[in-house]
Amino acid sequence: MTKFLRHDPKELARQTPIAHITDRDVWQYMVTPVVKALLGPVTSSRIELRDTAANIIPEDRIYNINDHRLYGGDTSQVYARFPYWHSLYVCKKGAIIIRRDGVKVEVLGWYGDLKRKQGQLIWKVALRDRRYDGTKATNDCALEHFPYDDPRLNGNFFPDAKTVEIYLFSYAPGSSIVGACGDQELENFVAQPFAYADRPDLFLDLFGRAWKSNRAPGQWSEPIHDAGELMEDNFTAIAKKMGYDMEEVAASHYHVAMWCLHTGYFFTDPVQDANMTALRKGIEAIKARGTKLTRRQESWITVLQSLPADRIPREFYLDGARWPQDNITLPNLWLWKPLNDKARQMKPVLV
């Protein structure tokens, strides 16, 4: 009697629920009314299956983290390990680009002159299935530039659940720091402040200017106004529609983590949870001493803890608590949000 192998044929093509998200779903759940209004009506559209970058806009790139040598080892350009679908919707004032493979769907919104590539990225949101995380297979996604193969730092913490990671970045057109005052160095610092932690003097100089700027860390441009208000509910709605048990997110900065906590997320790692509690208590103690802080300044105080202790202004020192994710190295600050009763009974499995 023949004993047939037991496997899921869809796994050969990496067909997760992400692959079944339609462009109509994207337009409903992953593009907000403000973004649609800014870009205007769609004037033309096309779709193609690609294994190289389309380069419609500068951000329309692909990646090959595992360095697969395809087509005879040709290194003249990057080829995708798995091909991806590329939908282009040209709008009156820009474009929406939808890119998807078997594990990730990403939406890019571009405001400006598409033909001349003069303008700016105003919208970048994505959903990514986490089932391959903790293995090399996760890095085969052509749309992902960050490696998730480390099982301890970025692994699949809920192996019995269908989990999806959310991404949300938005930039109001014409609101960049460079556009406002021409200061490229300050914009670079605000965009990636942890990259300056090894130069404390320069860091503190730029920190003082950023402190007065009413910009949070990472916000080199003002966010789209309805992004924070609408997108978590939208992510939840589409994740449930596609059959996911939970959402996960790697919070880039303190204000992002606070947004997650207020929308129903929990910290995955109890050590990071305790560290976050220490950061929050330290900030509350500063405020209790009479210092008035905006939400954005609270986030800057956590960035400040990346400096050597003797270089941190004493009034802002948080007794050794540090923000764990520098957006450069591998460690991420993971949070998760259960979407059904099955998920609410789960606990993360940490390596």
Short mmCIF file of C-alpha atoms in Angstrom, two decimals:
data_model
loop_
_atom_site.label_atom_id
_atom_site.label_comp_id
_atom_site.label_asym_id
_atom_site.label_seq_id
_atom_site.Cartn_x
_atom_site.Cartn_y
_atom_site.Cartn_z
CA MET A 1 0.00 0.00 0.00
CA THR A 2 1.40 3.40 -0.99
CA LYS A 3 2.09 5.79 1.85
CA PHE A 4 1.57 9.30 0.56
CA LEU A 5 3.58 12.20 1.93
CA ARG A 6 1.61 14.66 4.02
CA HIS A 7 2.24 18.29 3.23
CA ASP A 8 0.46 21.45 2.17
CA PRO A 9 1.11 22.04 -1.57
CA LYS A 10 0.42 25.77 -1.12
CA GLU A 11 3.57 26.00 0.98
CA LEU A 12 5.63 25.38 -2.17
CA ALA A 13 4.38 28.71 -3.51
CA ARG A 14 4.33 30.43 -0.08
CA GLN A 15 0.64 31.20 -0.46
CA THR A 16 -0.38 32.72 2.87
CA PRO A 17 -3.64 34.66 3.43
CA ILE A 18 -1.73 37.80 2.38
CA ALA A 19 -1.70 36.54 -1.20
CA HIS A 20 -5.51 36.67 -1.29
CA ILE A 21 -5.82 40.37 -0.45
CA THR A 22 -7.27 42.10 -3.52
CA ASP A 23 -6.59 45.62 -4.78
CA ARG A 24 -10.17 46.45 -3.79
CA ASP A 25 -9.35 45.35 -0.22
CA VAL A 26 -6.23 47.52 -0.28
CA TRP A 27 -8.20 50.55 -1.43
CA GLN A 28 -10.78 50.02 1.32
CA TYR A 29 -8.54 49.15 4.27
CA MET A 30 -4.99 50.29 3.51
CA VAL A 31 -5.44 53.77 2.00
CA THR A 32 -7.09 56.48 4.12
CA PRO A 33 -9.47 59.20 2.88
CA VAL A 34 -6.83 61.92 3.32
CA VAL A 35 -4.34 60.01 1.15
CA LYS A 36 -6.99 59.46 -1.52
CA ALA A 37 -7.91 63.14 -1.44
CA LEU A 38 -4.29 64.25 -1.74
CA LEU A 39 -3.59 62.01 -4.73
CA GLY A 40 -6.86 62.66 -6.53
CA PRO A 41 -8.78 60.37 -8.91
CA VAL A 42 -7.15 57.43 -10.69
CA THR A 43 -6.40 58.21 -14.33
CA SER A 44 -4.86 54.90 -15.45
CA SER A 45 -3.72 51.55 -14.07
CA ARG A 46 -1.76 48.44 -14.95
CA ILE A 47 -0.55 45.24 -13.29
CA GLU A 48 2.44 43.01 -14.03
CA LEU A 49 4.27 40.03 -12.56
CA ARG A 50 7.89 41.00 -11.93
CA ASP A 51 11.14 39.52 -10.70
CA THR A 52 13.12 42.79 -10.82
CA ALA A 53 12.42 46.24 -9.39
CA ALA A 54 9.93 48.39 -11.27
CA ASN A 55 11.57 51.66 -10.13
CA ILE A 56 8.43 53.71 -10.79
CA ILE A 57 9.51 55.82 -7.80
CA PRO A 58 12.78 55.71 -5.82
CA GLU A 59 11.18 53.58 -3.08
CA ASP A 60 9.94 50.98 -5.59
CA ARG A 61 12.93 48.69 -4.96
CA ILE A 62 13.26 44.98 -4.23
CA TYR A 63 15.72 43.02 -2.10
CA ASN A 64 17.59 39.71 -2.07
CA ILE A 65 18.76 39.36 1.54
CA ASN A 66 19.76 35.69 1.13
CA ASP A 67 21.83 36.59 -1.95
CA HIS A 68 20.34 33.98 -4.27
CA ARG A 69 22.41 33.89 -7.47
CA LEU A 70 19.69 33.56 -10.07
CA TYR A 71 19.95 33.44 -13.86
CA GLY A 72 23.47 32.07 -13.91
CA GLY A 73 24.67 34.22 -11.06
CA ASP A 74 24.00 37.53 -12.81
CA THR A 75 24.79 40.30 -10.32
CA SER A 76 24.13 43.25 -12.64
CA GLN A 77 20.79 43.79 -10.90
CA VAL A 78 18.73 42.36 -8.04
CA TYR A 79 16.37 39.52 -8.93
CA ALA A 80 13.53 38.31 -6.72
CA ARG A 81 13.78 34.79 -5.31
CA PHE A 82 9.99 34.64 -5.69
CA PRO A 83 8.26 36.93 -8.24
CA TYR A 84 5.77 39.51 -7.07
CA TRP A 85 2.73 41.32 -8.46
CA HIS A 86 3.10 45.05 -9.10
CA SER A 87 -0.09 47.14 -9.42
CA LEU A 88 0.30 50.77 -10.50
CA TYR A 89 -2.58 53.24 -10.12
CA VAL A 90 -1.62 56.57 -11.65
CA CYS A 91 -3.56 59.40 -9.99
CA LYS A 92 -4.08 63.03 -10.91
CA LYS A 93 -1.49 64.15 -8.36
CA GLY A 94 0.70 61.06 -7.95
CA ALA A 95 0.30 57.31 -7.72
CA ILE A 96 -0.57 54.34 -5.55
CA ILE A 97 1.66 51.28 -5.98
CA ILE A 98 0.59 47.91 -4.57
CA ARG A 99 3.26 45.22 -4.37
CA ARG A 100 2.56 41.69 -3.17
CA ASP A 101 4.13 38.28 -3.03
CA GLY A 102 3.04 35.21 -1.07
CA VAL A 103 3.82 36.67 2.36
CA LYS A 104 3.65 40.47 2.12
CA VAL A 105 1.47 43.18 0.62
CA GLU A 106 2.89 46.71 0.59
CA VAL A 107 1.25 49.97 -0.45
CA LEU A 108 3.29 53.00 -1.53
CA GLY A 109 1.69 56.41 -2.04
CA TRP A 110 3.62 58.97 -4.08
CA TYR A 111 2.65 62.65 -4.28
CA GLY A 112 4.06 64.71 -7.12
CA ASP A 113 5.11 64.48 -10.77
CA LEU A 114 5.38 60.78 -11.51
CA LYS A 115 7.02 61.10 -14.93
CA ARG A 116 9.84 63.28 -13.63
CA LYS A 117 9.96 61.45 -10.29
CA GLN A 118 9.73 64.82 -8.59
CA GLY A 119 7.75 64.59 -5.39
CA GLN A 120 7.78 62.55 -2.23
CA LEU A 121 6.63 59.32 -0.65
CA ILE A 122 3.63 60.15 1.56
CA TRP A 123 2.31 56.69 2.40
CA LYS A 124 3.85 53.31 3.17
CA VAL A 125 1.77 50.61 4.82
CA ALA A 126 2.12 46.85 4.73
CA LEU A 127 0.96 43.52 6.09
CA ARG A 128 3.41 40.61 6.38
CA ASP A 129 2.69 37.01 7.33
CA ARG A 130 5.01 35.91 10.16
CA ARG A 131 4.93 32.12 9.75
CA TYR A 132 8.44 31.84 8.30
CA ASP A 133 10.10 34.18 10.80
CA GLY A 134 13.00 32.61 12.66
CA THR A 135 14.16 30.76 9.52
CA LYS A 136 16.14 31.76 6.43
CA ALA A 137 12.99 31.33 4.33
CA THR A 138 11.58 34.57 5.74
CA ASN A 139 14.34 36.58 4.05
CA ASP A 140 13.29 35.38 0.59
CA CYS A 141 10.59 38.06 0.43
CA ALA A 142 11.65 40.49 -2.29
CA LEU A 143 9.74 43.32 -0.62
CA GLU A 144 11.54 43.12 2.75
CA HIS A 145 14.89 44.78 3.49
CA PHE A 146 15.14 43.72 7.15
CA PRO A 147 16.20 40.16 8.13
CA TYR A 148 13.81 38.24 10.38
CA ASP A 149 15.65 34.91 10.51
CA ASP A 150 16.97 35.20 14.09
CA PRO A 151 14.64 32.90 16.11
CA ARG A 152 15.44 34.57 19.42
CA LEU A 153 15.05 38.21 18.43
CA ASN A 154 12.51 38.10 15.61
CA GLY A 155 11.17 34.57 15.46
CA ASN A 156 7.68 33.13 15.21
CA PHE A 157 6.58 33.62 18.81
CA PHE A 158 3.12 32.13 18.26
CA PRO A 159 3.67 28.93 16.23
CA ASP A 160 0.07 27.76 16.71
CA ALA A 161 -1.48 31.00 15.45
CA LYS A 162 -1.85 32.80 12.15
CA THR A 163 -0.09 36.09 12.78
CA VAL A 164 0.44 39.16 10.63
CA GLU A 165 2.82 42.07 11.16
CA ILE A 166 1.60 45.59 10.42
CA TYR A 167 3.64 48.55 9.11
CA LEU A 168 2.53 52.18 9.02
CA PHE A 169 4.57 55.17 7.84
CA SER A 170 3.04 58.43 6.60
CA TYR A 171 4.43 61.82 5.60
CA ALA A 172 2.29 64.88 4.90
CA PRO A 173 3.43 66.51 1.65
CA GLY A 174 5.46 69.68 1.99
CA SER A 175 6.11 69.21 5.72
CA SER A 176 9.67 67.88 5.73
CA ILE A 177 12.28 69.54 7.92
CA VAL A 178 14.40 70.30 4.87
CA GLY A 179 11.41 71.86 3.16
CA ALA A 180 10.67 73.99 6.22
CA CYS A 181 14.13 75.27 7.07
CA GLY A 182 16.66 73.65 4.72
CA ASP A 183 18.43 71.78 7.54
CA GLN A 184 19.40 68.41 6.07
CA GLU A 185 21.49 67.38 9.08
CA LEU A 186 18.60 67.94 11.49
CA GLU A 187 16.26 65.98 9.20
CA ASN A 188 18.73 63.08 9.08
CA PHE A 189 18.98 63.10 12.87
CA VAL A 190 15.22 63.16 13.42
CA ALA A 191 14.77 60.36 10.88
CA GLN A 192 17.37 58.10 12.55
CA PRO A 193 18.60 59.53 15.88
CA PHE A 194 20.15 56.27 17.12
CA ALA A 195 22.70 56.47 14.30
CA TYR A 196 24.24 59.44 16.14
CA ALA A 197 24.54 57.79 19.57
CA ASP A 198 28.27 57.10 19.06
CA ARG A 199 28.90 60.88 18.70
CA PRO A 200 27.49 62.34 21.93
CA ASP A 201 28.48 65.96 21.28
CA LEU A 202 26.83 66.04 17.88
CA PHE A 203 23.88 64.06 19.22
CA LEU A 204 23.24 66.54 22.04
CA ASP A 205 23.51 69.52 19.70
CA LEU A 206 20.99 68.03 17.28
CA PHE A 207 18.85 66.76 20.16
CA GLY A 208 18.49 70.31 21.50
CA ARG A 209 17.25 71.50 18.12
CA ALA A 210 14.91 68.52 17.67
CA TRP A 211 13.50 69.04 21.18
CA LYS A 212 12.08 72.41 20.09
CA SER A 213 10.88 71.22 16.68
CA ASN A 214 7.57 69.59 17.70
CA ARG A 215 8.66 66.49 15.77
CA ALA A 216 8.85 63.05 17.31
CA PRO A 217 11.80 60.70 16.66
CA GLY A 218 11.46 59.26 13.18
CA GLN A 219 9.06 62.02 12.07
CA TRP A 220 11.21 63.93 9.61
CA SER A 221 7.86 64.92 8.12
CA GLU A 222 4.46 65.41 9.77
CA PRO A 223 2.26 62.28 9.62
CA ILE A 224 -0.89 62.09 7.50
CA HIS A 225 -3.65 63.43 9.74
CA ASP A 226 -6.03 60.45 9.71
CA ALA A 227 -3.38 57.69 9.77
CA GLY A 228 -3.20 57.16 13.52
CA GLU A 229 -6.94 57.60 13.95
CA LEU A 230 -8.08 55.11 11.31
CA MET A 231 -5.41 52.61 10.43
CA GLU A 232 -5.38 50.34 13.48
CA ASP A 233 -9.10 49.68 13.08
CA ASN A 234 -8.52 49.12 9.36
CA PHE A 235 -5.64 46.71 9.99
CA THR A 236 -7.77 44.79 12.46
CA ALA A 237 -10.67 44.58 10.03
CA ILE A 238 -8.63 43.23 7.13
CA ALA A 239 -6.59 40.88 9.35
CA LYS A 240 -9.82 39.34 10.65
CA LYS A 241 -11.23 39.15 7.13
CA MET A 242 -8.18 37.19 5.99
CA GLY A 243 -8.47 34.75 8.91
CA TYR A 244 -5.59 35.89 11.12
CA ASP A 245 -5.60 35.19 14.85
CA MET A 246 -3.47 38.16 15.85
CA GLU A 247 -1.57 41.25 14.74
CA GLU A 248 2.04 41.93 15.65
CA VAL A 249 4.12 45.07 15.41
CA ALA A 250 7.74 46.06 16.02
CA ALA A 251 7.43 49.51 17.61
CA SER A 252 10.05 51.86 16.20
CA HIS A 253 9.84 54.51 18.95
CA TYR A 254 8.27 55.18 22.34
CA HIS A 255 5.30 57.13 20.97
CA VAL A 256 4.57 54.23 18.58
CA ALA A 257 4.61 51.74 21.45
CA MET A 258 2.23 53.96 23.42
CA TRP A 259 -0.11 54.11 20.42
CA CYS A 260 -0.02 50.31 20.30
CA LEU A 261 -0.79 49.97 24.01
CA HIS A 262 -3.77 52.28 23.64
CA THR A 263 -5.14 50.17 20.77
CA GLY A 264 -5.05 46.79 22.54
CA TYR A 265 -1.52 45.43 22.15
CA PHE A 266 0.62 43.58 24.71
CA PHE A 267 4.40 43.26 24.94
CA THR A 268 5.69 39.89 23.77
CA ASP A 269 8.80 39.68 25.97
CA PRO A 270 8.30 40.19 29.73
CA VAL A 271 11.82 41.63 30.02
CA GLN A 272 10.99 44.30 27.46
CA ASP A 273 7.65 44.85 29.17
CA ALA A 274 9.44 45.56 32.46
CA ASN A 275 11.87 47.89 30.68
CA MET A 276 8.98 49.78 29.09
CA THR A 277 7.35 50.11 32.51
CA ALA A 278 10.60 51.59 33.84
CA LEU A 279 10.70 54.09 30.97
CA ARG A 280 7.09 55.12 31.58
CA LYS A 281 7.62 55.50 35.34
CA GLY A 282 10.76 57.54 34.76
CA ILE A 283 8.94 59.92 32.43
CA GLU A 284 6.07 60.27 34.91
CA ALA A 285 8.60 61.10 37.64
CA ILE A 286 10.09 63.86 35.48
CA LYS A 287 6.63 65.32 34.94
CA ALA A 288 5.85 65.01 38.65
CA ARG A 289 8.88 67.22 39.37
CA GLY A 290 7.19 69.99 37.40
CA THR A 291 8.63 69.56 33.91
CA LYS A 292 5.99 69.88 31.21
CA LEU A 293 6.46 67.44 28.35
CA THR A 294 4.65 66.95 25.09
CA ARG A 295 4.07 63.38 23.89
CA ARG A 296 6.77 63.89 21.31
CA GLN A 297 9.25 65.11 23.92
CA GLU A 298 8.50 62.04 26.03
CA SER A 299 9.61 59.95 23.06
CA TRP A 300 12.81 62.00 22.70
CA ILE A 301 13.68 61.33 26.35
CA THR A 302 13.74 57.59 25.65
CA VAL A 303 16.06 58.16 22.68
CA LEU A 304 18.34 60.18 24.95
CA GLN A 305 18.95 57.06 27.08
CA SER A 306 21.06 55.60 24.24
CA LEU A 307 23.93 57.90 25.25
CA PRO A 308 26.49 56.98 27.92
CA ALA A 309 24.98 57.68 31.34
CA ASP A 310 27.41 60.50 32.09
CA ARG A 311 26.34 62.37 28.94
CA ILE A 312 22.61 62.28 29.65
CA PRO A 313 21.32 65.49 31.32
CA ARG A 314 20.63 64.51 34.92
CA GLU A 315 17.06 65.79 34.86
CA PHE A 316 16.31 63.35 32.01
CA TYR A 317 18.25 60.29 33.17
CA LEU A 318 15.95 57.25 33.61
CA ASP A 319 18.16 55.13 35.91
CA GLY A 320 19.45 52.78 33.21
CA ALA A 321 16.19 52.00 31.40
CA ARG A 322 16.91 52.02 27.66
CA TRP A 323 14.84 51.99 24.52
CA PRO A 324 15.49 48.51 23.02
CA GLN A 325 14.96 49.05 19.28
CA ASP A 326 17.42 51.29 17.42
CA ASN A 327 16.05 50.49 13.92
CA ILE A 328 19.58 49.62 12.82
CA THR A 329 20.50 46.35 14.53
CA LEU A 330 18.44 43.15 14.82
CA PRO A 331 16.60 43.49 18.17
CA ASN A 332 12.99 44.61 17.83
CA LEU A 333 10.40 45.60 20.42
CA TRP A 334 7.56 43.22 19.60
CA LEU A 335 3.94 43.68 20.64
CA TRP A 336 0.92 41.53 19.81
CA LYS A 337 -2.84 41.99 19.67
CA PRO A 338 -5.25 39.02 19.86
CA LEU A 339 -8.12 39.09 17.35
CA ASN A 340 -10.18 36.13 18.59
CA ASP A 341 -10.76 33.90 21.61
CA LYS A 342 -8.20 31.37 20.40
CA ALA A 343 -5.48 34.01 20.41
CA ARG A 344 -6.52 35.45 23.76
CA GLN A 345 -5.71 32.09 25.37
CA MET A 346 -2.17 32.02 23.95
CA LYS A 347 1.16 33.00 25.40
CA PRO A 348 4.27 33.80 23.37
CA VAL A 349 6.90 31.08 22.99
CA LEU A 350 10.30 32.73 23.50
CA VAL A 351 13.64 31.13 22.62
#
